[in-house]
Amino acid sequence: MKLTFLLTAVTLLSTISLATPVPVKAENPAQVRQLLETGECFGCDLRGANLKGAHLIGADLRNANLTGANLKNANLEGADLTGANLQSANLTEAFLNSATLNKANLTNANLNNTNLYSAEIEDGVLVGTNLLK
């Protein structure tokens, strides 16, 4: 009887601990630091990175994964985001003048009040993108 109770309790606790969501920090801290220090981050994994207000003028973010990243108020003037994945990224009030976004995935990205003067977005994916000014 005690063994049955013990096994039931262990099983129940195991199930509860596996069902509890564990917060995951997706971005790679070393690559975030590399970007902020050098402006070079070709192909970096920056998923979910908090780059709010970052000065990324002329940054090389080609093929970078910025899915869900917070780039609110970031300065990306002249940045190269060719092939970057910006799906569900927050680019509210970001400064993207003269930036290159060719072949970038901007699906469900928030570009509300974003400055896009002279930006290139050839072959970019803009499905569900918020472009309100």
mmCIF file of N, CA and C in Angstrom:
data_model
loop_
_atom_site.group_PDB
_atom_site.id
_atom_site.type_symbol
_atom_site.label_atom_id
_atom_site.label_comp_id
_atom_site.label_asym_id
_atom_site.label_seq_id
_atom_site.Cartn_x
_atom_site.Cartn_y
_atom_site.Cartn_z
ATOM 1 N N MET A 1 0.820 -1.181 0.000
ATOM 2 C CA MET A 1 0.000 0.000 0.000
ATOM 3 C C MET A 1 0.868 1.250 0.000
ATOM 4 N N LYS A 2 1.905 1.278 0.865
ATOM 5 C CA LYS A 2 2.787 2.436 0.925
ATOM 6 C C LYS A 2 3.538 2.621 -0.386
ATOM 7 N N LEU A 3 3.953 1.532 -1.006
ATOM 8 C CA LEU A 3 4.677 1.595 -2.272
ATOM 9 C C LEU A 3 3.789 2.168 -3.374
ATOM 10 N N THR A 4 2.537 1.753 -3.400
ATOM 11 C CA THR A 4 1.600 2.268 -4.397
ATOM 12 C C THR A 4 1.412 3.770 -4.209
ATOM 13 N N PHE A 5 1.253 4.205 -2.967
ATOM 14 C CA PHE A 5 1.087 5.627 -2.673
ATOM 15 C C PHE A 5 2.341 6.406 -3.096
ATOM 16 N N LEU A 6 3.502 5.877 -2.791
ATOM 17 C CA LEU A 6 4.757 6.528 -3.130
ATOM 18 C C LEU A 6 4.917 6.657 -4.646
ATOM 19 N N LEU A 7 4.640 5.597 -5.387
ATOM 20 C CA LEU A 7 4.743 5.641 -6.849
ATOM 21 C C LEU A 7 3.742 6.617 -7.457
ATOM 22 N N THR A 8 2.552 6.668 -6.900
ATOM 23 C CA THR A 8 1.532 7.608 -7.377
ATOM 24 C C THR A 8 1.990 9.042 -7.130
ATOM 25 N N ALA A 9 2.529 9.307 -5.968
ATOM 26 C CA ALA A 9 3.000 10.651 -5.627
ATOM 27 C C ALA A 9 4.154 11.072 -6.536
ATOM 28 N N VAL A 10 5.094 10.196 -6.773
ATOM 29 C CA VAL A 10 6.242 10.497 -7.642
ATOM 30 C C VAL A 10 5.766 10.767 -9.061
ATOM 31 N N THR A 11 4.851 9.941 -9.550
ATOM 32 C CA THR A 11 4.312 10.128 -10.903
ATOM 33 C C THR A 11 3.596 11.465 -11.021
ATOM 34 N N LEU A 12 2.786 11.798 -10.042
ATOM 35 C CA LEU A 12 2.048 13.058 -10.047
ATOM 36 C C LEU A 12 2.997 14.254 -10.010
ATOM 37 N N LEU A 13 3.980 14.222 -9.154
ATOM 38 C CA LEU A 13 4.940 15.326 -9.055
ATOM 39 C C LEU A 13 5.770 15.452 -10.324
ATOM 40 N N SER A 14 6.138 14.346 -10.929
ATOM 41 C CA SER A 14 6.892 14.382 -12.186
ATOM 42 C C SER A 14 6.068 15.028 -13.288
ATOM 43 N N THR A 15 4.793 14.667 -13.358
ATOM 44 C CA THR A 15 3.904 15.228 -14.374
ATOM 45 C C THR A 15 3.732 16.723 -14.175
ATOM 46 N N ILE A 16 3.571 17.161 -12.941
ATOM 47 C CA ILE A 16 3.404 18.591 -12.653
ATOM 48 C C ILE A 16 4.665 19.360 -13.014
ATOM 49 N N SER A 17 5.829 18.834 -12.655
ATOM 50 C CA SER A 17 7.067 19.557 -12.953
ATOM 51 C C SER A 17 7.340 19.635 -14.450
ATOM 52 N N LEU A 18 6.945 18.634 -15.218
ATOM 53 C CA LEU A 18 7.137 18.669 -16.662
ATOM 54 C C LEU A 18 6.144 19.593 -17.343
ATOM 55 N N ALA A 19 4.984 19.802 -16.737
ATOM 56 C CA ALA A 19 3.960 20.651 -17.337
ATOM 57 C C ALA A 19 4.177 22.128 -17.015
ATOM 58 N N THR A 20 4.981 22.427 -16.021
ATOM 59 C CA THR A 20 5.215 23.812 -15.638
ATOM 60 C C THR A 20 6.108 24.478 -16.667
ATOM 61 N N PRO A 21 5.658 25.616 -17.241
ATOM 62 C CA PRO A 21 6.490 26.283 -18.236
ATOM 63 C C PRO A 21 7.753 26.848 -17.602
ATOM 64 N N VAL A 22 8.839 26.651 -18.283
ATOM 65 C CA VAL A 22 10.123 27.158 -17.819
ATOM 66 C C VAL A 22 10.514 28.309 -18.737
ATOM 67 N N PRO A 23 10.791 29.512 -18.162
ATOM 68 C CA PRO A 23 11.168 30.619 -19.025
ATOM 69 C C PRO A 23 12.474 30.313 -19.743
ATOM 70 N N VAL A 24 12.477 30.563 -21.040
ATOM 71 C CA VAL A 24 13.651 30.294 -21.852
ATOM 72 C C VAL A 24 14.144 31.606 -22.434
ATOM 73 N N LYS A 25 15.411 31.864 -22.295
ATOM 74 C CA LYS A 25 16.018 33.036 -22.893
ATOM 75 C C LYS A 25 16.650 32.565 -24.194
ATOM 76 N N ALA A 26 16.047 32.975 -25.311
ATOM 77 C CA ALA A 26 16.436 32.428 -26.601
ATOM 78 C C ALA A 26 17.685 33.069 -27.173
ATOM 79 N N GLU A 27 17.897 34.348 -26.903
ATOM 80 C CA GLU A 27 19.026 34.991 -27.565
ATOM 81 C C GLU A 27 20.358 34.468 -27.036
ATOM 82 N N ASN A 28 21.354 34.593 -27.851
ATOM 83 C CA ASN A 28 22.701 34.172 -27.497
ATOM 84 C C ASN A 28 23.426 35.395 -26.939
ATOM 85 N N PRO A 29 23.667 35.473 -25.627
ATOM 86 C CA PRO A 29 24.271 36.664 -25.028
ATOM 87 C C PRO A 29 25.608 37.057 -25.661
ATOM 88 N N ALA A 30 26.408 36.070 -26.050
ATOM 89 C CA ALA A 30 27.701 36.382 -26.671
ATOM 90 C C ALA A 30 27.500 37.076 -28.015
ATOM 91 N N GLN A 31 26.488 36.646 -28.760
ATOM 92 C CA GLN A 31 26.234 37.263 -30.063
ATOM 93 C C GLN A 31 25.591 38.637 -29.910
ATOM 94 N N VAL A 32 24.772 38.836 -28.875
ATOM 95 C CA VAL A 32 24.215 40.170 -28.605
ATOM 96 C C VAL A 32 25.359 41.120 -28.277
ATOM 97 N N ARG A 33 26.283 40.685 -27.440
ATOM 98 C CA ARG A 33 27.447 41.501 -27.067
ATOM 99 C C ARG A 33 28.297 41.809 -28.298
ATOM 100 N N GLN A 34 28.504 40.799 -29.148
ATOM 101 C CA GLN A 34 29.275 40.978 -30.386
ATOM 102 C C GLN A 34 28.630 42.058 -31.251
ATOM 103 N N LEU A 35 27.306 41.985 -31.410
ATOM 104 C CA LEU A 35 26.597 42.974 -32.219
ATOM 105 C C LEU A 35 26.755 44.369 -31.641
ATOM 106 N N LEU A 36 26.544 44.516 -30.355
ATOM 107 C CA LEU A 36 26.609 45.831 -29.727
ATOM 108 C C LEU A 36 28.023 46.414 -29.732
ATOM 109 N N GLU A 37 29.036 45.560 -29.642
ATOM 110 C CA GLU A 37 30.414 46.041 -29.605
ATOM 111 C C GLU A 37 31.015 46.283 -30.984
ATOM 112 N N THR A 38 30.657 45.441 -31.964
ATOM 113 C CA THR A 38 31.313 45.520 -33.278
ATOM 114 C C THR A 38 30.390 45.933 -34.418
ATOM 115 N N GLY A 39 29.067 45.762 -34.229
ATOM 116 C CA GLY A 39 28.127 46.032 -35.310
ATOM 117 C C GLY A 39 28.128 44.942 -36.369
ATOM 118 N N GLU A 40 28.832 43.856 -36.124
ATOM 119 C CA GLU A 40 28.929 42.730 -37.060
ATOM 120 C C GLU A 40 28.286 41.512 -36.418
ATOM 121 N N CYS A 41 27.251 41.002 -37.087
ATOM 122 C CA CYS A 41 26.594 39.815 -36.546
ATOM 123 C C CYS A 41 25.921 39.030 -37.662
ATOM 124 N N PHE A 42 26.676 38.705 -38.690
ATOM 125 C CA PHE A 42 26.190 37.939 -39.836
ATOM 126 C C PHE A 42 25.699 36.576 -39.358
ATOM 127 N N GLY A 43 24.425 36.257 -39.642
ATOM 128 C CA GLY A 43 23.866 34.944 -39.313
ATOM 129 C C GLY A 43 23.685 34.675 -37.827
ATOM 130 N N CYS A 44 23.704 35.688 -37.002
ATOM 131 C CA CYS A 44 23.591 35.490 -35.553
ATOM 132 C C CYS A 44 22.196 35.042 -35.124
ATOM 133 N N ASP A 45 22.132 34.353 -33.995
ATOM 134 C CA ASP A 45 20.867 33.952 -33.388
ATOM 135 C C ASP A 45 20.520 34.980 -32.320
ATOM 136 N N LEU A 46 19.624 35.894 -32.668
ATOM 137 C CA LEU A 46 19.228 36.974 -31.762
ATOM 138 C C LEU A 46 17.736 36.877 -31.457
ATOM 139 N N ARG A 47 17.199 35.664 -31.484
ATOM 140 C CA ARG A 47 15.779 35.462 -31.195
ATOM 141 C C ARG A 47 15.434 36.011 -29.818
ATOM 142 N N GLY A 48 14.401 36.867 -29.780
ATOM 143 C CA GLY A 48 13.925 37.391 -28.504
ATOM 144 C C GLY A 48 14.856 38.383 -27.841
ATOM 145 N N ALA A 49 15.894 38.815 -28.523
ATOM 146 C CA ALA A 49 16.867 39.733 -27.926
ATOM 147 C C ALA A 49 16.228 41.088 -27.629
ATOM 148 N N ASN A 50 16.609 41.678 -26.517
ATOM 149 C CA ASN A 50 16.136 43.015 -26.168
ATOM 150 C C ASN A 50 17.183 44.022 -26.646
ATOM 151 N N LEU A 51 16.901 44.616 -27.805
ATOM 152 C CA LEU A 51 17.799 45.607 -28.395
ATOM 153 C C LEU A 51 17.102 46.963 -28.448
ATOM 154 N N LYS A 52 16.219 47.183 -27.506
ATOM 155 C CA LYS A 52 15.446 48.417 -27.431
ATOM 156 C C LYS A 52 16.397 49.611 -27.331
ATOM 157 N N GLY A 53 16.226 50.566 -28.269
ATOM 158 C CA GLY A 53 17.019 51.785 -28.256
ATOM 159 C C GLY A 53 18.474 51.607 -28.653
ATOM 160 N N ALA A 54 18.844 50.447 -29.156
ATOM 161 C CA ALA A 54 20.245 50.179 -29.508
ATOM 162 C C ALA A 54 20.682 51.016 -30.712
ATOM 163 N N HIS A 55 21.926 51.437 -30.703
ATOM 164 C CA HIS A 55 22.524 52.181 -31.820
ATOM 165 C C HIS A 55 23.252 51.172 -32.697
ATOM 166 N N LEU A 56 22.597 50.795 -33.800
ATOM 167 C CA LEU A 56 23.120 49.763 -34.691
ATOM 168 C C LEU A 56 23.318 50.331 -36.090
ATOM 169 N N ILE A 57 23.824 51.535 -36.152
ATOM 170 C CA ILE A 57 24.031 52.226 -37.427
ATOM 171 C C ILE A 57 25.027 51.432 -38.269
ATOM 172 N N GLY A 58 24.603 51.071 -39.490
ATOM 173 C CA GLY A 58 25.465 50.338 -40.415
ATOM 174 C C GLY A 58 25.757 48.911 -40.010
ATOM 175 N N ALA A 59 24.994 48.364 -39.083
ATOM 176 C CA ALA A 59 25.250 47.001 -38.592
ATOM 177 C C ALA A 59 25.063 45.956 -39.695
ATOM 178 N N ASP A 60 25.871 44.908 -39.647
ATOM 179 C CA ASP A 60 25.755 43.781 -40.569
ATOM 180 C C ASP A 60 24.931 42.698 -39.879
ATOM 181 N N LEU A 61 23.651 42.640 -40.228
ATOM 182 C CA LEU A 61 22.738 41.650 -39.664
ATOM 183 C C LEU A 61 22.190 40.741 -40.759
ATOM 184 N N ARG A 62 22.978 40.534 -41.795
ATOM 185 C CA ARG A 62 22.548 39.658 -42.882
ATOM 186 C C ARG A 62 22.299 38.253 -42.346
ATOM 187 N N ASN A 63 21.144 37.712 -42.734
ATOM 188 C CA ASN A 63 20.741 36.350 -42.356
ATOM 189 C C ASN A 63 20.647 36.131 -40.843
ATOM 190 N N ALA A 64 20.549 37.187 -40.077
ATOM 191 C CA ALA A 64 20.411 37.048 -38.624
ATOM 192 C C ALA A 64 18.985 36.628 -38.283
ATOM 193 N N ASN A 65 18.838 35.870 -37.201
ATOM 194 C CA ASN A 65 17.521 35.468 -36.729
ATOM 195 C C ASN A 65 17.124 36.411 -35.601
ATOM 196 N N LEU A 66 16.221 37.340 -35.913
ATOM 197 C CA LEU A 66 15.736 38.334 -34.958
ATOM 198 C C LEU A 66 14.262 38.092 -34.639
ATOM 199 N N THR A 67 13.825 36.846 -34.730
ATOM 200 C CA THR A 67 12.435 36.509 -34.452
ATOM 201 C C THR A 67 12.055 36.971 -33.049
ATOM 202 N N GLY A 68 10.999 37.774 -32.971
ATOM 203 C CA GLY A 68 10.505 38.237 -31.677
ATOM 204 C C GLY A 68 11.415 39.211 -30.955
ATOM 205 N N ALA A 69 12.429 39.727 -31.621
ATOM 206 C CA ALA A 69 13.358 40.665 -30.972
ATOM 207 C C ALA A 69 12.682 42.008 -30.717
ATOM 208 N N ASN A 70 13.115 42.687 -29.666
ATOM 209 C CA ASN A 70 12.611 44.022 -29.352
ATOM 210 C C ASN A 70 13.612 45.045 -29.874
ATOM 211 N N LEU A 71 13.249 45.704 -30.975
ATOM 212 C CA LEU A 71 14.091 46.724 -31.596
ATOM 213 C C LEU A 71 13.392 48.084 -31.532
ATOM 214 N N LYS A 72 12.527 48.251 -30.551
ATOM 215 C CA LYS A 72 11.795 49.505 -30.407
ATOM 216 C C LYS A 72 12.789 50.651 -30.212
ATOM 217 N N ASN A 73 12.596 51.720 -30.993
ATOM 218 C CA ASN A 73 13.447 52.916 -30.945
ATOM 219 C C ASN A 73 14.902 52.641 -31.310
ATOM 220 N N ALA A 74 15.196 51.510 -31.917
ATOM 221 C CA ALA A 74 16.579 51.208 -32.312
ATOM 222 C C ALA A 74 16.958 52.029 -33.544
ATOM 223 N N ASN A 75 18.227 52.399 -33.636
ATOM 224 C CA ASN A 75 18.725 53.123 -34.799
ATOM 225 C C ASN A 75 19.466 52.128 -35.679
ATOM 226 N N LEU A 76 18.811 51.761 -36.790
ATOM 227 C CA LEU A 76 19.370 50.806 -37.743
ATOM 228 C C LEU A 76 19.669 51.485 -39.070
ATOM 229 N N GLU A 77 19.992 52.762 -39.026
ATOM 230 C CA GLU A 77 20.272 53.511 -40.254
ATOM 231 C C GLU A 77 21.425 52.858 -41.008
ATOM 232 N N GLY A 78 21.174 52.554 -42.287
ATOM 233 C CA GLY A 78 22.200 51.957 -43.129
ATOM 234 C C GLY A 78 22.539 50.516 -42.797
ATOM 235 N N ALA A 79 21.789 49.895 -41.905
ATOM 236 C CA ALA A 79 22.057 48.502 -41.530
ATOM 237 C C ALA A 79 21.707 47.566 -42.678
ATOM 238 N N ASP A 80 22.430 46.461 -42.771
ATOM 239 C CA ASP A 80 22.157 45.453 -43.792
ATOM 240 C C ASP A 80 21.453 44.276 -43.128
ATOM 241 N N LEU A 81 20.144 44.176 -43.388
ATOM 242 C CA LEU A 81 19.318 43.112 -42.838
ATOM 243 C C LEU A 81 18.862 42.157 -43.947
ATOM 244 N N THR A 82 19.666 42.041 -44.985
ATOM 245 C CA THR A 82 19.343 41.158 -46.103
ATOM 246 C C THR A 82 19.150 39.729 -45.596
ATOM 247 N N GLY A 83 17.994 39.142 -45.901
ATOM 248 C CA GLY A 83 17.721 37.765 -45.512
ATOM 249 C C GLY A 83 17.471 37.560 -44.032
ATOM 250 N N ALA A 84 17.371 38.631 -43.260
ATOM 251 C CA ALA A 84 17.148 38.506 -41.818
ATOM 252 C C ALA A 84 15.725 38.030 -41.531
ATOM 253 N N ASN A 85 15.570 37.272 -40.453
ATOM 254 C CA ASN A 85 14.249 36.840 -40.010
ATOM 255 C C ASN A 85 13.809 37.762 -38.888
ATOM 256 N N LEU A 86 12.860 38.649 -39.203
ATOM 257 C CA LEU A 86 12.325 39.612 -38.242
ATOM 258 C C LEU A 86 10.873 39.286 -37.906
ATOM 259 N N GLN A 87 10.530 38.017 -38.015
ATOM 260 C CA GLN A 87 9.159 37.597 -37.749
ATOM 261 C C GLN A 87 8.764 37.964 -36.323
ATOM 262 N N SER A 88 7.631 38.667 -36.198
ATOM 263 C CA SER A 88 7.073 39.094 -34.909
ATOM 264 C C SER A 88 8.005 40.014 -34.122
ATOM 265 N N ALA A 89 8.959 40.641 -34.786
ATOM 266 C CA ALA A 89 9.859 41.582 -34.108
ATOM 267 C C ALA A 89 9.138 42.899 -33.859
ATOM 268 N N ASN A 90 9.533 43.593 -32.805
ATOM 269 C CA ASN A 90 8.978 44.906 -32.489
ATOM 270 C C ASN A 90 9.953 45.972 -32.981
ATOM 271 N N LEU A 91 9.574 46.633 -34.081
ATOM 272 C CA LEU A 91 10.389 47.703 -34.663
ATOM 273 C C LEU A 91 9.675 49.043 -34.520
ATOM 274 N N THR A 92 8.804 49.159 -33.528
ATOM 275 C CA THR A 92 8.065 50.392 -33.299
ATOM 276 C C THR A 92 9.036 51.555 -33.133
ATOM 277 N N GLU A 93 8.791 52.614 -33.912
ATOM 278 C CA GLU A 93 9.585 53.848 -33.852
ATOM 279 C C GLU A 93 11.071 53.629 -34.120
ATOM 280 N N ALA A 94 11.409 52.531 -34.775
ATOM 281 C CA ALA A 94 12.809 52.286 -35.146
ATOM 282 C C ALA A 94 13.188 53.193 -36.318
ATOM 283 N N PHE A 95 14.459 53.431 -36.472
ATOM 284 C CA PHE A 95 14.993 54.292 -37.524
ATOM 285 C C PHE A 95 15.718 53.394 -38.515
ATOM 286 N N LEU A 96 15.065 53.145 -39.670
ATOM 287 C CA LEU A 96 15.612 52.230 -40.671
ATOM 288 C C LEU A 96 15.943 52.954 -41.974
ATOM 289 N N ASN A 97 16.248 54.226 -41.901
ATOM 290 C CA ASN A 97 16.582 54.971 -43.111
ATOM 291 C C ASN A 97 17.796 54.355 -43.792
ATOM 292 N N SER A 98 17.681 54.194 -45.106
ATOM 293 C CA SER A 98 18.751 53.633 -45.941
ATOM 294 C C SER A 98 19.154 52.213 -45.544
ATOM 295 N N ALA A 99 18.305 51.526 -44.818
ATOM 296 C CA ALA A 99 18.588 50.133 -44.443
ATOM 297 C C ALA A 99 18.226 49.207 -45.595
ATOM 298 N N THR A 100 18.878 48.057 -45.648
ATOM 299 C CA THR A 100 18.595 47.050 -46.666
ATOM 300 C C THR A 100 17.879 45.887 -46.002
ATOM 301 N N LEU A 101 16.637 45.644 -46.456
ATOM 302 C CA LEU A 101 15.810 44.564 -45.915
ATOM 303 C C LEU A 101 15.418 43.587 -47.016
ATOM 304 N N ASN A 102 16.233 43.503 -48.066
ATOM 305 C CA ASN A 102 15.925 42.609 -49.176
ATOM 306 C C ASN A 102 15.850 41.163 -48.686
ATOM 307 N N LYS A 103 14.794 40.471 -49.107
ATOM 308 C CA LYS A 103 14.554 39.072 -48.756
ATOM 309 C C LYS A 103 14.390 38.848 -47.255
ATOM 310 N N ALA A 104 14.099 39.913 -46.503
ATOM 311 C CA ALA A 104 13.881 39.780 -45.063
ATOM 312 C C ALA A 104 12.460 39.285 -44.798
ATOM 313 N N ASN A 105 12.298 38.532 -43.730
ATOM 314 C CA ASN A 105 10.982 38.044 -43.313
ATOM 315 C C ASN A 105 10.467 38.974 -42.223
ATOM 316 N N LEU A 106 9.458 39.773 -42.570
ATOM 317 C CA LEU A 106 8.853 40.712 -41.626
ATOM 318 C C LEU A 106 7.427 40.281 -41.275
ATOM 319 N N THR A 107 7.140 38.990 -41.363
ATOM 320 C CA THR A 107 5.821 38.472 -41.051
ATOM 321 C C THR A 107 5.433 38.845 -39.621
ATOM 322 N N ASN A 108 4.279 39.489 -39.492
ATOM 323 C CA ASN A 108 3.727 39.903 -38.188
ATOM 324 C C ASN A 108 4.638 40.838 -37.395
ATOM 325 N N ALA A 109 5.579 41.481 -38.052
ATOM 326 C CA ALA A 109 6.437 42.448 -37.363
ATOM 327 C C ALA A 109 5.665 43.737 -37.116
ATOM 328 N N ASN A 110 6.033 44.459 -36.081
ATOM 329 C CA ASN A 110 5.392 45.733 -35.770
ATOM 330 C C ASN A 110 6.324 46.861 -36.195
ATOM 331 N N LEU A 111 5.945 47.554 -37.275
ATOM 332 C CA LEU A 111 6.722 48.685 -37.780
ATOM 333 C C LEU A 111 5.942 49.985 -37.590
ATOM 334 N N ASN A 112 5.137 50.042 -36.546
ATOM 335 C CA ASN A 112 4.338 51.219 -36.255
ATOM 336 C C ASN A 112 5.246 52.425 -35.981
ATOM 337 N N ASN A 113 5.024 53.512 -36.718
ATOM 338 C CA ASN A 113 5.810 54.747 -36.594
ATOM 339 C C ASN A 113 7.297 54.553 -36.896
ATOM 340 N N THR A 114 7.622 53.560 -37.697
ATOM 341 C CA THR A 114 9.012 53.313 -38.075
ATOM 342 C C THR A 114 9.393 54.187 -39.256
ATOM 343 N N ASN A 115 10.609 54.740 -39.236
ATOM 344 C CA ASN A 115 11.133 55.533 -40.347
ATOM 345 C C ASN A 115 11.809 54.596 -41.338
ATOM 346 N N LEU A 116 11.269 54.558 -42.563
ATOM 347 C CA LEU A 116 11.778 53.655 -43.597
ATOM 348 C C LEU A 116 12.219 54.418 -44.844
ATOM 349 N N TYR A 117 12.652 55.654 -44.720
ATOM 350 C CA TYR A 117 13.054 56.440 -45.877
ATOM 351 C C TYR A 117 14.250 55.799 -46.574
ATOM 352 N N SER A 118 14.125 55.653 -47.893
ATOM 353 C CA SER A 118 15.175 55.085 -48.738
ATOM 354 C C SER A 118 15.568 53.665 -48.355
ATOM 355 N N ALA A 119 14.704 52.959 -47.640
ATOM 356 C CA ALA A 119 14.981 51.565 -47.282
ATOM 357 C C ALA A 119 14.630 50.663 -48.452
ATOM 358 N N GLU A 120 15.404 49.600 -48.629
ATOM 359 C CA GLU A 120 15.151 48.613 -49.678
ATOM 360 C C GLU A 120 14.486 47.390 -49.052
ATOM 361 N N ILE A 121 13.341 46.985 -49.636
ATOM 362 C CA ILE A 121 12.647 45.793 -49.130
ATOM 363 C C ILE A 121 12.257 44.915 -50.318
ATOM 364 N N GLU A 122 13.150 44.705 -51.231
ATOM 365 C CA GLU A 122 12.866 43.887 -52.404
ATOM 366 C C GLU A 122 12.767 42.417 -52.007
ATOM 367 N N ASP A 123 11.689 41.761 -52.460
ATOM 368 C CA ASP A 123 11.430 40.350 -52.183
ATOM 369 C C ASP A 123 11.272 40.063 -50.675
ATOM 370 N N GLY A 124 10.955 41.076 -49.887
ATOM 371 C CA GLY A 124 10.708 40.868 -48.466
ATOM 372 C C GLY A 124 9.306 40.316 -48.229
ATOM 373 N N VAL A 125 9.116 39.608 -47.141
ATOM 374 C CA VAL A 125 7.805 39.058 -46.769
ATOM 375 C C VAL A 125 7.188 39.983 -45.738
ATOM 376 N N LEU A 126 6.011 40.539 -46.072
ATOM 377 C CA LEU A 126 5.360 41.515 -45.205
ATOM 378 C C LEU A 126 3.960 41.065 -44.771
ATOM 379 N N VAL A 127 3.717 39.785 -44.721
ATOM 380 C CA VAL A 127 2.401 39.261 -44.358
ATOM 381 C C VAL A 127 2.094 39.609 -42.899
ATOM 382 N N GLY A 128 0.978 40.320 -42.686
ATOM 383 C CA GLY A 128 0.550 40.662 -41.325
ATOM 384 C C GLY A 128 1.389 41.743 -40.675
ATOM 385 N N THR A 129 2.254 42.397 -41.418
ATOM 386 C CA THR A 129 3.127 43.427 -40.848
ATOM 387 C C THR A 129 2.321 44.688 -40.567
ATOM 388 N N ASN A 130 2.521 45.292 -39.396
ATOM 389 C CA ASN A 130 1.864 46.538 -39.025
ATOM 390 C C ASN A 130 2.735 47.686 -39.502
ATOM 391 N N LEU A 131 2.235 48.414 -40.522
ATOM 392 C CA LEU A 131 2.991 49.531 -41.103
ATOM 393 C C LEU A 131 2.321 50.869 -40.821
ATOM 394 N N LEU A 132 1.523 50.974 -39.780
ATOM 395 C CA LEU A 132 0.813 52.218 -39.483
ATOM 396 C C LEU A 132 1.776 53.315 -39.067
ATOM 397 N N LYS A 133 1.426 54.521 -39.455
ATOM 398 C CA LYS A 133 2.249 55.682 -39.095
ATOM 399 C C LYS A 133 1.487 56.540 -38.145
#
